[in-house]
CSV table of C-alpha atoms and ligand atoms in Angstrom, one decimal:
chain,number,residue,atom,x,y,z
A,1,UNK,CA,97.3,137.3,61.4
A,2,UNK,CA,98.3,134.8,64.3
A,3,UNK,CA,101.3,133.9,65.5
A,4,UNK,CA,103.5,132.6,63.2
A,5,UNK,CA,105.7,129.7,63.9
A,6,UNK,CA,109.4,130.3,63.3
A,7,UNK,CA,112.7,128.1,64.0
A,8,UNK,CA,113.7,130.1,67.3
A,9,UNK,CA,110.6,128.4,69.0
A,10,UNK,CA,111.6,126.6,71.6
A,11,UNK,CA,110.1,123.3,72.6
A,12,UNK,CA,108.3,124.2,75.7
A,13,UNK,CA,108.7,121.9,78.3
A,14,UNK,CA,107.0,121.0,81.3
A,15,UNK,CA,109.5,122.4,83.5
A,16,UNK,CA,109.5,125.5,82.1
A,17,UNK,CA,105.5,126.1,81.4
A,18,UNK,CA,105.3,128.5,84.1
A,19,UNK,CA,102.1,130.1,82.8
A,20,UNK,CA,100.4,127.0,83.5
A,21,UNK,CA,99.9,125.9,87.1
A,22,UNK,CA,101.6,123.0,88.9
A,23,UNK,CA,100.1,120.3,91.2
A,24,UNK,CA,102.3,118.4,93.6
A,25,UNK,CA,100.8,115.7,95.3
A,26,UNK,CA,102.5,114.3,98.5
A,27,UNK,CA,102.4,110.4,98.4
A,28,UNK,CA,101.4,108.4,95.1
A,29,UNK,CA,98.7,105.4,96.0
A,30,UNK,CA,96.2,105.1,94.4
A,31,UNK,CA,94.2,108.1,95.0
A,32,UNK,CA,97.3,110.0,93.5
A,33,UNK,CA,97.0,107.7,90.3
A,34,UNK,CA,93.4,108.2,89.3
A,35,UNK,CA,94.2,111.7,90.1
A,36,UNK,CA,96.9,111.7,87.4
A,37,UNK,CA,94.4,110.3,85.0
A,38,UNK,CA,91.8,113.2,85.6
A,39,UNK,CA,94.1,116.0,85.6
A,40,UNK,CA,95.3,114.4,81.6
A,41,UNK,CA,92.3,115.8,80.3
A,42,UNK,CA,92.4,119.3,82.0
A,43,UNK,CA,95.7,119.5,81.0
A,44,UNK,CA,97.1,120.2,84.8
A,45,UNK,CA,100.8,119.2,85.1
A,46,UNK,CA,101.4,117.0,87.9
A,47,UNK,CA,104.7,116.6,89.9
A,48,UNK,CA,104.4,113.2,92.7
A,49,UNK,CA,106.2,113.1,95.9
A,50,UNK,CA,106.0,109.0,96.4
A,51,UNK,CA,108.0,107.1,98.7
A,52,UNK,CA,108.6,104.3,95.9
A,53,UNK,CA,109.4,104.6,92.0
A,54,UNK,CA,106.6,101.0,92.2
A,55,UNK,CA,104.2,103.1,94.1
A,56,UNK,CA,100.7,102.7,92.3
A,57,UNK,CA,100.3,106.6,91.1
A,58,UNK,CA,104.8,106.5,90.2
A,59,UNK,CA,103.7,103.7,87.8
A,60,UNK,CA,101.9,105.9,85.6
A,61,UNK,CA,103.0,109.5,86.0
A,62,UNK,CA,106.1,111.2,84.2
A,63,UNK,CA,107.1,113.6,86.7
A,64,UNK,CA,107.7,112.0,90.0
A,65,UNK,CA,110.2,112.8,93.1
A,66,UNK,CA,111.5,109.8,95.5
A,67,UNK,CA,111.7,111.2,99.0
A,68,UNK,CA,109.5,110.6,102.2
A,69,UNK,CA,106.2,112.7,102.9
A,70,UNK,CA,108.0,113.4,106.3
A,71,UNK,CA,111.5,114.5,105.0
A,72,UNK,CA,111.0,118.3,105.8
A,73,UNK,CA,114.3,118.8,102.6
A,74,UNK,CA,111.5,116.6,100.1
A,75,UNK,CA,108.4,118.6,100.5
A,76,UNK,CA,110.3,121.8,100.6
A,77,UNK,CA,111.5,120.7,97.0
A,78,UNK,CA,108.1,119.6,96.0
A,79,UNK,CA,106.7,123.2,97.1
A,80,UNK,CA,109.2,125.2,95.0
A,81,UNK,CA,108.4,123.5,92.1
A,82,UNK,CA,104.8,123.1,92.2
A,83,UNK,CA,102.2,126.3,92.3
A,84,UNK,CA,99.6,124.6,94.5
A,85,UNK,CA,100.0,121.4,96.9
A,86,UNK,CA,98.1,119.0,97.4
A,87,UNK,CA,97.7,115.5,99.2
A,88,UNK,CA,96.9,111.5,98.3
A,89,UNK,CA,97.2,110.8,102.5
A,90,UNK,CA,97.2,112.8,105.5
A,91,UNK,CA,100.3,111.3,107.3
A,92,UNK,CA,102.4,114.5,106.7
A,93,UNK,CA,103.9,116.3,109.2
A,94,UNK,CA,101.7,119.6,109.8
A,95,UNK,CA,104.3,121.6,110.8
A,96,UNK,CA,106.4,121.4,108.3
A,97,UNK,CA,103.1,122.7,106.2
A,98,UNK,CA,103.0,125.8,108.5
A,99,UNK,CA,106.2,126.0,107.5
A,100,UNK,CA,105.4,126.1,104.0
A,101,UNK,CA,102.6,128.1,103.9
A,102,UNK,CA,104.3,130.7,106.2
A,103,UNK,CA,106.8,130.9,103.2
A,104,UNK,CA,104.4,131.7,100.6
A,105,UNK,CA,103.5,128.8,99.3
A,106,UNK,CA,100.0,127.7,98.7
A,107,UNK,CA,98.9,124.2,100.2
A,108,UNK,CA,95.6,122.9,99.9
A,109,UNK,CA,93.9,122.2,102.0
A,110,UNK,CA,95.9,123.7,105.0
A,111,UNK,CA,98.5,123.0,107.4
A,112,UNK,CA,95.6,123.8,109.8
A,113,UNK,CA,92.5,121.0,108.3
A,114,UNK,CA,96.0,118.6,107.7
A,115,UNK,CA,96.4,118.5,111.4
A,116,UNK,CA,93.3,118.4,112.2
A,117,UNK,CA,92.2,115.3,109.9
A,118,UNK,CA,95.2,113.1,111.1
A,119,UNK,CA,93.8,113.2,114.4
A,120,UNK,CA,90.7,111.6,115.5
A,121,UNK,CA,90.8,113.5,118.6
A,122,UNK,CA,91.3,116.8,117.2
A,123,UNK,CA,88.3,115.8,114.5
A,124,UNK,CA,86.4,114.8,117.0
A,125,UNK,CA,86.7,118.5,119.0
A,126,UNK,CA,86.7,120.4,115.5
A,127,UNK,CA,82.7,118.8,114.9
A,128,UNK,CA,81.8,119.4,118.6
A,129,UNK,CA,82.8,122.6,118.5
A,130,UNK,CA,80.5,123.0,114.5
A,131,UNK,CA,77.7,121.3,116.4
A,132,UNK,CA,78.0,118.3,114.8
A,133,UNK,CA,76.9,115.2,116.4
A,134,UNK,CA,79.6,113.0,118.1
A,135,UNK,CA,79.4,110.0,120.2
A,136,UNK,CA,80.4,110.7,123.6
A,137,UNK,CA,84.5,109.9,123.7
A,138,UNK,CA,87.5,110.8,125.7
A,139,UNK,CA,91.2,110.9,124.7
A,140,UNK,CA,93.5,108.7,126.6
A,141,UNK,CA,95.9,111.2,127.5
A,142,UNK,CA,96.4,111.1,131.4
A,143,UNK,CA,98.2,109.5,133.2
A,144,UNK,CA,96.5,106.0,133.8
A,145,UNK,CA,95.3,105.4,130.6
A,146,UNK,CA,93.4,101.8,131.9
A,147,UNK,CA,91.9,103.6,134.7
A,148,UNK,CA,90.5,106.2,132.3
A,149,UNK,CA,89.1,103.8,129.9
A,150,UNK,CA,87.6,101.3,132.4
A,151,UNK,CA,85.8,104.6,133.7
A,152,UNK,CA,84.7,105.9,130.4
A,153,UNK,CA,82.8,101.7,130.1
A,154,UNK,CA,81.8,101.5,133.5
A,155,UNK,CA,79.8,105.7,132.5
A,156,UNK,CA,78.9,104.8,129.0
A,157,UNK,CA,78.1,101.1,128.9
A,158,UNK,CA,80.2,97.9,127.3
A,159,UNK,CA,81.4,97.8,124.7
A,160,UNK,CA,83.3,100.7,124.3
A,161,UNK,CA,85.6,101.5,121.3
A,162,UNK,CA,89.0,102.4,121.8
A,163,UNK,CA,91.3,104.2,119.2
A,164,UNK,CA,93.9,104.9,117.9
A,165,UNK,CA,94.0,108.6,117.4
A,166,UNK,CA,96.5,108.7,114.5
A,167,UNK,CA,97.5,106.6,111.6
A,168,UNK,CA,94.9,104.0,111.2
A,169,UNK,CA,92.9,103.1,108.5
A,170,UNK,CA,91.1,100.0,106.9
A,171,UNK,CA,89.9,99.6,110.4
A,172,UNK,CA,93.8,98.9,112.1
A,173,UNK,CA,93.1,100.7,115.0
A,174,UNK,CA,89.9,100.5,115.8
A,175,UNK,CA,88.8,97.5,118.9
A,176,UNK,CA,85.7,97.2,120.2
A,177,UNK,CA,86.1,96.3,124.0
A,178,UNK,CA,83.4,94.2,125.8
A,179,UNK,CA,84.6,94.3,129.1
A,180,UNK,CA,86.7,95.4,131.6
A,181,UNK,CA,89.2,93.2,130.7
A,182,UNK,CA,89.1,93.4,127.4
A,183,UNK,CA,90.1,97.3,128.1
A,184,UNK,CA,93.0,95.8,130.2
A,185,UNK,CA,94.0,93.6,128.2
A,186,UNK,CA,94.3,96.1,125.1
A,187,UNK,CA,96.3,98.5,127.0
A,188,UNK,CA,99.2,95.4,128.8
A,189,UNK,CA,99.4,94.9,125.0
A,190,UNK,CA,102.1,96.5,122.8
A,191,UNK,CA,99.8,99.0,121.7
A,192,UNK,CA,99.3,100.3,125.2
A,193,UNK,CA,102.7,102.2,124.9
A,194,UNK,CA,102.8,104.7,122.7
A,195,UNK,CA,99.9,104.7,120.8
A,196,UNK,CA,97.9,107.7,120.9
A,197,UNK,CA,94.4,106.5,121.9
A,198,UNK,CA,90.6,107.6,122.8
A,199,UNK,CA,87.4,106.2,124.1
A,200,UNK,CA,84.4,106.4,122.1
A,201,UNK,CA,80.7,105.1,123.1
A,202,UNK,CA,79.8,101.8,121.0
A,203,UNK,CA,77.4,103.0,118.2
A,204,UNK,CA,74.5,100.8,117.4
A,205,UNK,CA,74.9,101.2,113.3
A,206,UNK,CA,72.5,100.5,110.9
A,207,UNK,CA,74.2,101.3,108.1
A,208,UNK,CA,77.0,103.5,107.4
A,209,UNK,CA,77.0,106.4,104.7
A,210,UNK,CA,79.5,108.6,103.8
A,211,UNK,CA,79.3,112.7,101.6
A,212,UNK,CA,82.0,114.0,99.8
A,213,UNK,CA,81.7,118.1,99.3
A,214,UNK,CA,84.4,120.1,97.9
A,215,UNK,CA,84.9,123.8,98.4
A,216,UNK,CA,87.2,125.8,96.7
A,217,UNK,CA,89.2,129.1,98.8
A,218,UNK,CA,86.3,131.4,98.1
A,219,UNK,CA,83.9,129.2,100.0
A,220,UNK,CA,82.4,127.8,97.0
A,221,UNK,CA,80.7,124.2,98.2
A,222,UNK,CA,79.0,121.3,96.4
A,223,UNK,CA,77.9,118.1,97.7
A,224,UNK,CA,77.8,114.5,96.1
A,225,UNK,CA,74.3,112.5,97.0
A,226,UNK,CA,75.2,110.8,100.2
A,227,UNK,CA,76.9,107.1,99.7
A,228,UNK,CA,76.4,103.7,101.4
A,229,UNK,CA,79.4,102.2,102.4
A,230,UNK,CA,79.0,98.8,102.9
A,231,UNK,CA,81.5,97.4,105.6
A,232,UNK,CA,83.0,94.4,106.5
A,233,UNK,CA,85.5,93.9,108.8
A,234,UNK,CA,86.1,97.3,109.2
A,235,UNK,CA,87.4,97.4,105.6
A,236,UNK,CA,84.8,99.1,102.6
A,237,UNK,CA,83.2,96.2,100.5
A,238,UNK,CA,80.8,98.5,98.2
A,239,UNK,CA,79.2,101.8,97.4
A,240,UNK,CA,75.6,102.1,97.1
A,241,UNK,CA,74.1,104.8,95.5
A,242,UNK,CA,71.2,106.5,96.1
A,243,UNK,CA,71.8,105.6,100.0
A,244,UNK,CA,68.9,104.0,101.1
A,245,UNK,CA,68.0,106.7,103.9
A,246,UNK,CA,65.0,108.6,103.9
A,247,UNK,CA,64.5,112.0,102.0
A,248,UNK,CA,65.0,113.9,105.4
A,249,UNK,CA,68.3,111.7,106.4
A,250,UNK,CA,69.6,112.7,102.9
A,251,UNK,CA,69.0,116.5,103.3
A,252,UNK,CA,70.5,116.0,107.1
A,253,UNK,CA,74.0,114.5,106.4
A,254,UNK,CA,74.4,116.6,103.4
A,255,UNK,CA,73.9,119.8,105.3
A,256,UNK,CA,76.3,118.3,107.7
A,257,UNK,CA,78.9,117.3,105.7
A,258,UNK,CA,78.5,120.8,104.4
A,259,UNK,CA,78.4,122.5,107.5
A,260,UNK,CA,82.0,120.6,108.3
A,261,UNK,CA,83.8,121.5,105.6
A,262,UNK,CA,82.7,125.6,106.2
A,263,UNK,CA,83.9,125.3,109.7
A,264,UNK,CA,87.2,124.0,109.5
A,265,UNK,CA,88.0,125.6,106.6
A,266,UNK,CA,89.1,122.8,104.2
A,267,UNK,CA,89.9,123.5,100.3
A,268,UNK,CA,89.4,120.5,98.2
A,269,UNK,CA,87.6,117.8,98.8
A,270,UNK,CA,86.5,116.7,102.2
A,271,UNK,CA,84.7,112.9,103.1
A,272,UNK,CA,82.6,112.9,105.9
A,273,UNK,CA,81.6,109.6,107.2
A,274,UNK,CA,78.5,109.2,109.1
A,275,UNK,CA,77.0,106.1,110.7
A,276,UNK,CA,73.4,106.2,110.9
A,277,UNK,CA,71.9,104.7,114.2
A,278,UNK,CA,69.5,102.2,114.6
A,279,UNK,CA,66.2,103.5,115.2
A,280,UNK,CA,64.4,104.3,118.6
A,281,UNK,CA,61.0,103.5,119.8
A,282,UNK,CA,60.2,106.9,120.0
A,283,UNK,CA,60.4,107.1,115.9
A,284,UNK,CA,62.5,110.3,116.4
A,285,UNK,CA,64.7,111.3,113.5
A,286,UNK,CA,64.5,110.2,110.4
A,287,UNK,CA,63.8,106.5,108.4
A,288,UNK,CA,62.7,104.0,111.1
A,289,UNK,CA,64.3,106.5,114.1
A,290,UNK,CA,67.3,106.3,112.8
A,291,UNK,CA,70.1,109.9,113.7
A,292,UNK,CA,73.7,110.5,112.2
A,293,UNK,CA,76.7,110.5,114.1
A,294,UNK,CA,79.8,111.8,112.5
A,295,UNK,CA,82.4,108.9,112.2
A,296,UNK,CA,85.4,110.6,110.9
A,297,UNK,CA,86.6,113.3,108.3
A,298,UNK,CA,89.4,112.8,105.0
A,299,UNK,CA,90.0,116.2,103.4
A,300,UNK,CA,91.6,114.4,99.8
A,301,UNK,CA,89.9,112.3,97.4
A,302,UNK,CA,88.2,109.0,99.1
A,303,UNK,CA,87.2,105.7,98.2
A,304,UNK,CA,83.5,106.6,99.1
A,305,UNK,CA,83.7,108.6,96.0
A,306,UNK,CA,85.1,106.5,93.8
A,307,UNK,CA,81.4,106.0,92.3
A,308,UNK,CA,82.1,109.3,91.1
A,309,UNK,CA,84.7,108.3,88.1
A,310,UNK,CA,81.7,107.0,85.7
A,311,UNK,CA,78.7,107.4,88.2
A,312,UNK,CA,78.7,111.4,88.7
A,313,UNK,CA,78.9,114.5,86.1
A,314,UNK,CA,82.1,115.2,87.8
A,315,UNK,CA,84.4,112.8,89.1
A,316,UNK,CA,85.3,113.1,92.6
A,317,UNK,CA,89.6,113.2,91.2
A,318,UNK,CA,88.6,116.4,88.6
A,319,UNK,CA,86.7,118.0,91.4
A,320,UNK,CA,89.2,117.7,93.4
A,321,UNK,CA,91.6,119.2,91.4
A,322,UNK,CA,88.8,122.1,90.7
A,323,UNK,CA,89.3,123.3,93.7
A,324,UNK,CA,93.0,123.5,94.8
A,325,UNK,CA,93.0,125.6,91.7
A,326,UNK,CA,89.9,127.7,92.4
A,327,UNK,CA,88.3,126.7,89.2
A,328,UNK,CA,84.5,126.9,89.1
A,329,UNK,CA,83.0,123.2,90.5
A,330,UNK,CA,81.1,120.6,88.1
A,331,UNK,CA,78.5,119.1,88.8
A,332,UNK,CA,77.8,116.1,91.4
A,333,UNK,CA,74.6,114.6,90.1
A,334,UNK,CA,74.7,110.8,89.4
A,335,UNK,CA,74.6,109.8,85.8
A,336,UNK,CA,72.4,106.9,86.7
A,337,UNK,CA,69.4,106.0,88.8
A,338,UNK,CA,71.4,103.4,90.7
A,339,UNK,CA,75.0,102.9,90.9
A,340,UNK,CA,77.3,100.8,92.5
A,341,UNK,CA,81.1,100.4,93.0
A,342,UNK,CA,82.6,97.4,94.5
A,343,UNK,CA,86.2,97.2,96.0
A,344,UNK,CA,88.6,94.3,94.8
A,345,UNK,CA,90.0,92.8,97.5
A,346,UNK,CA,93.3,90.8,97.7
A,347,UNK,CA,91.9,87.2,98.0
A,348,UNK,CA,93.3,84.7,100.6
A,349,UNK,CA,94.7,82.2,98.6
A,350,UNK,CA,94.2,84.2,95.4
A,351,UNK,CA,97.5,83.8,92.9
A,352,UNK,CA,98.6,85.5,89.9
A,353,UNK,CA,97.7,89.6,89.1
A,354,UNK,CA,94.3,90.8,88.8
A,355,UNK,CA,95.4,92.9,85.9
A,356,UNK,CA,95.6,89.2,84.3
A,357,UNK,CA,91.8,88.8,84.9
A,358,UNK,CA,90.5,92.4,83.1
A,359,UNK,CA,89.1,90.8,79.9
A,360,UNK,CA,87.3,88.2,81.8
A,361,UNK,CA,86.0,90.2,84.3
A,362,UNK,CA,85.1,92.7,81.5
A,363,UNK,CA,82.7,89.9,80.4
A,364,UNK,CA,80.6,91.0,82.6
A,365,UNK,CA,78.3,93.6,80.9
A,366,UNK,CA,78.3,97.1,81.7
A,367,UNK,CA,80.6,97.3,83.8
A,368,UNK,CA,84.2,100.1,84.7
A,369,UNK,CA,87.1,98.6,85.7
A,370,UNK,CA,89.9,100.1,87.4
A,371,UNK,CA,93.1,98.4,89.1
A,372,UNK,CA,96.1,100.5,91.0
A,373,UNK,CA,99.1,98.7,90.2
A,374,UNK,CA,99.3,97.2,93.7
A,375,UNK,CA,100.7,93.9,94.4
A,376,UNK,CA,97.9,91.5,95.7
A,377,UNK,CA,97.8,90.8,99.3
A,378,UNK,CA,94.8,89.3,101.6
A,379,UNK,CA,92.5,92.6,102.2
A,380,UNK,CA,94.4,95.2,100.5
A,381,UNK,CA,92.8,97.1,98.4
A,382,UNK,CA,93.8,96.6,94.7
A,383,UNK,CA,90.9,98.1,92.5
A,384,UNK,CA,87.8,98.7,92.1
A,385,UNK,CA,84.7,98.3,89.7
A,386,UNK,CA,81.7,100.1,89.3
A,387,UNK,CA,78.1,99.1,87.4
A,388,UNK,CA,75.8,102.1,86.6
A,389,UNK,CA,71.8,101.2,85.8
A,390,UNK,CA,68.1,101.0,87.0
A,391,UNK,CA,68.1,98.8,89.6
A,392,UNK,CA,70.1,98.7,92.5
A,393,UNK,CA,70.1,94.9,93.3
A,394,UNK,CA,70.9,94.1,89.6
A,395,UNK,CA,73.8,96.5,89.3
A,396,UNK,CA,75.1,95.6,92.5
A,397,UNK,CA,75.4,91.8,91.0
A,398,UNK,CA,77.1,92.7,88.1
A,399,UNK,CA,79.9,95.3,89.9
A,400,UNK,CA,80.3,92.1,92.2
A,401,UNK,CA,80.3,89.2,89.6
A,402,UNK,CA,83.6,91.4,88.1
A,403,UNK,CA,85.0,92.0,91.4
A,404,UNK,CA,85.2,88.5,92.6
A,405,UNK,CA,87.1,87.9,88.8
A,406,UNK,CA,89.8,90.4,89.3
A,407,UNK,CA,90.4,89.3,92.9
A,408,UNK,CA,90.7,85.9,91.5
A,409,UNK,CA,88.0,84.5,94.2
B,1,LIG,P1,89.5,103.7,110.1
B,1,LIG,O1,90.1,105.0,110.4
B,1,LIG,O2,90.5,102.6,110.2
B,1,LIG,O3,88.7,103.7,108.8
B,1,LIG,P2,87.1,104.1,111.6
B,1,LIG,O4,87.2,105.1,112.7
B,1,LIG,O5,86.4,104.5,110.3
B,1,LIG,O6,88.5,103.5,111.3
B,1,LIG,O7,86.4,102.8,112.2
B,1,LIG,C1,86.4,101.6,111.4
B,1,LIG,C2,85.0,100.9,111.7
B,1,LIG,O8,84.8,100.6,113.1
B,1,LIG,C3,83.8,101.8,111.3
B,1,LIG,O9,83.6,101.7,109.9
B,1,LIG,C4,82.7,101.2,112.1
B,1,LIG,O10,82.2,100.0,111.5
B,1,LIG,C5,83.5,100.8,113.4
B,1,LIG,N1,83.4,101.9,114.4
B,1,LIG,C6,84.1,103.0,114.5
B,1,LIG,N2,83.7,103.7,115.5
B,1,LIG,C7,82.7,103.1,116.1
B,1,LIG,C8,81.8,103.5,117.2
B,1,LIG,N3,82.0,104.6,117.9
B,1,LIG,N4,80.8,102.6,117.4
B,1,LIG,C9,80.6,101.5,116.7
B,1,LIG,N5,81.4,101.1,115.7
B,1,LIG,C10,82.4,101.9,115.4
């Protein structure tokens, strides 16, 4: 006979379900929400550290703590309570993870891959050092930081891209540099002081791609098909999937990407972005000549897998979530012979919220929408639709024929 049910049973709340592990995330945007709405059906509690009760993840989620990802007090509340940790962004402070982790307290991934990721400088060492394939760069550390970067233009050729090493994203803090004086001019300018910067060698880009793996503490690894991600303005328009890159380009940046997340250790999930070169006349390399060059590295769920959510037997949030906890990995093969996810944008000149626009956007056959809850502003990121089918070009219409509803273009 079971268990029988009696009136001394208490109610077992959240708080006290000890037997079942705890998440924390630190931050609560959007990669936090749809992270939320994997972990429902797994039935993984999840406690938010979000700077705002409106931010988009806070909207939706029962169990959420105010406080700043850099208040050393917040996170140190967020870790007692919470069996594993886990991130939406990378701008935490990594010492206070060391901390942590020195404690007894597991964060994933590690104070180590968090300190790592928020730097592109310390990235860009970490996939020398794995044998990955950099562009030639430089941090801008010494003393005459113009000198040094003028130099690095004058050795590599114009233009040059300069960096900022931390904190950017959405392409804020990226310039490309014609000239000598462009370089001067960048560095007599506000962000001259202060700013953590590098040099990097101008990449002729074809196209630019992107693999999310995930690895779980054992070492356990599995790799999505490699992702287009169609740029504009340094922002990502759309996802296309299959990549168009030839069959050896494929097997290249997925051993990469998986190479990467074995060398620095990450747990979780780990987006490597990779531009793929234009090609030589030599034919070297792979479709028309063209190599991959390691862009940059985001060890959390990314919007170049956001395809995943409907496109891929496992979506990129649930993975995720598989492997803080060291649960065996689903699978990452697409659903779909062609899929396609396009960003919503905030619209210049756009009114009203997208969320007023779903059922005429959902007019559009086929296709899965998803909005975070942000308010619209020009270029911001505010949701995302994706169209699964047959053939690329005809999916791709239909993910952007909803897009440009939402976004109220
Ligand atoms: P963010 O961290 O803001 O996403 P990225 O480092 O990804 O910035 O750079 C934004 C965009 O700038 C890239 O998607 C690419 O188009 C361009 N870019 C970055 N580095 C280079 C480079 N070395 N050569 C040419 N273009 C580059």
């Amino acid at each position: 006979m079971g268990h029988r049910h009696t009136s001394t049973d208490a109610v077992t709340a959240t708080d006290e379900r000890r037997d079942v592990a705890r998440v924390g995330i630190v931050g609560a945007g959007q990669l936090a929400r749809m992270t939320v709405q994997a972990a429902i059906g797994l039935a993984v509690p999840i406690r938010l550290l979000a700077d705002r009760a409106t931010d988009s993840a806070a909207l939706v989620s029962p169990d959420v703590r105010l406080g700043a990802p850099d208040d050393p007090a917040a996170l140190a509340a967020l870790a007692a309570g919470c069996d594993v940790v886990t991130f939406d962004h990378e701008l935490v402070d990594a010492e206070i993870l060391a901390r942590l982790e020195a404690a007894g307290h597991t964060v994933r991934p590690g104070a180590g891959v968090v300190a790592l990721v928020q730097d592109k400088r310390r990235q860009r060492a970490a996939l020398a050092a794995a044998g990955c394939p950099n562009p030639a760069w430089q941090a801008l550390d010494g003393a005459d930081p113009e000198r040094d970067l003028v130099a690095f233009g004058e050795a590599h050729g114009w233009p040059v891209v300069a960096k900022a090493a931390r904190g950017g994203y959405d392409g804020r803090g990226v310039w490309v540099l014609g000239d000598p004086d462009a370089a001067r001019a960048l560095l007599a300018g506000p962000i001259g002081a202060g700013t953590p910067l590098m040099a990097e060698a101008f990449v002729p880009i074809a196209r630019e791609i992107a693999v999310v793996v995930a690895r779980r503490p054992g070492g356990e690894v599995v790799a999505y098909p490699a992702v287009e991600t169609v740029q504009v303005d340094g922002i990502c328009r759309e996802l296309r999937i299959p990549a168009p890159l030839s069959p050896s380009l494929v097997v290249e940046a997925e051993r990469l990407a998986l190479s990467v997340a074995e060398a620095i250790g990450v747990v979780g999930l780990l987006a490597v972005e990779l531009f793929v070169t234009h090609g030589d006349a030599a034919g070297e390399g792979g479709e028309d000549g063209g190599r991959l060059v390691v862009n940059e590295l985001a060890s959390r769920p990314h919007n170049s897998g956001h395809w995943t959510i409907e496109g891929a037997r496992t979506s990129q949030f649930a993975q995720h979530l598989r492997a803080v906890l060291d649960w065996p990995l689903g699978p990452t093969a697409p659903t779909a012979p062609a899929v396609v996810t396009v960003n919503v944008l905030g619209a210049a000149g756009a009114s009203g919220d997208p969320a007023a626009r779903v059922g005429a956007a959902l007019a559009v056959p086929g296709v899965q929408v998803h909005l975070y809850g942000k308010a619209a502003r020009p270029g911001r990121k505010l949701g995302h639709v994706t169209a699964l089918g047959d053939d690329p070009d005809e999916v791709a219409d239909r993910a952007r024929r909803a897009a440009a509803v939402l976004a109220g273009e």
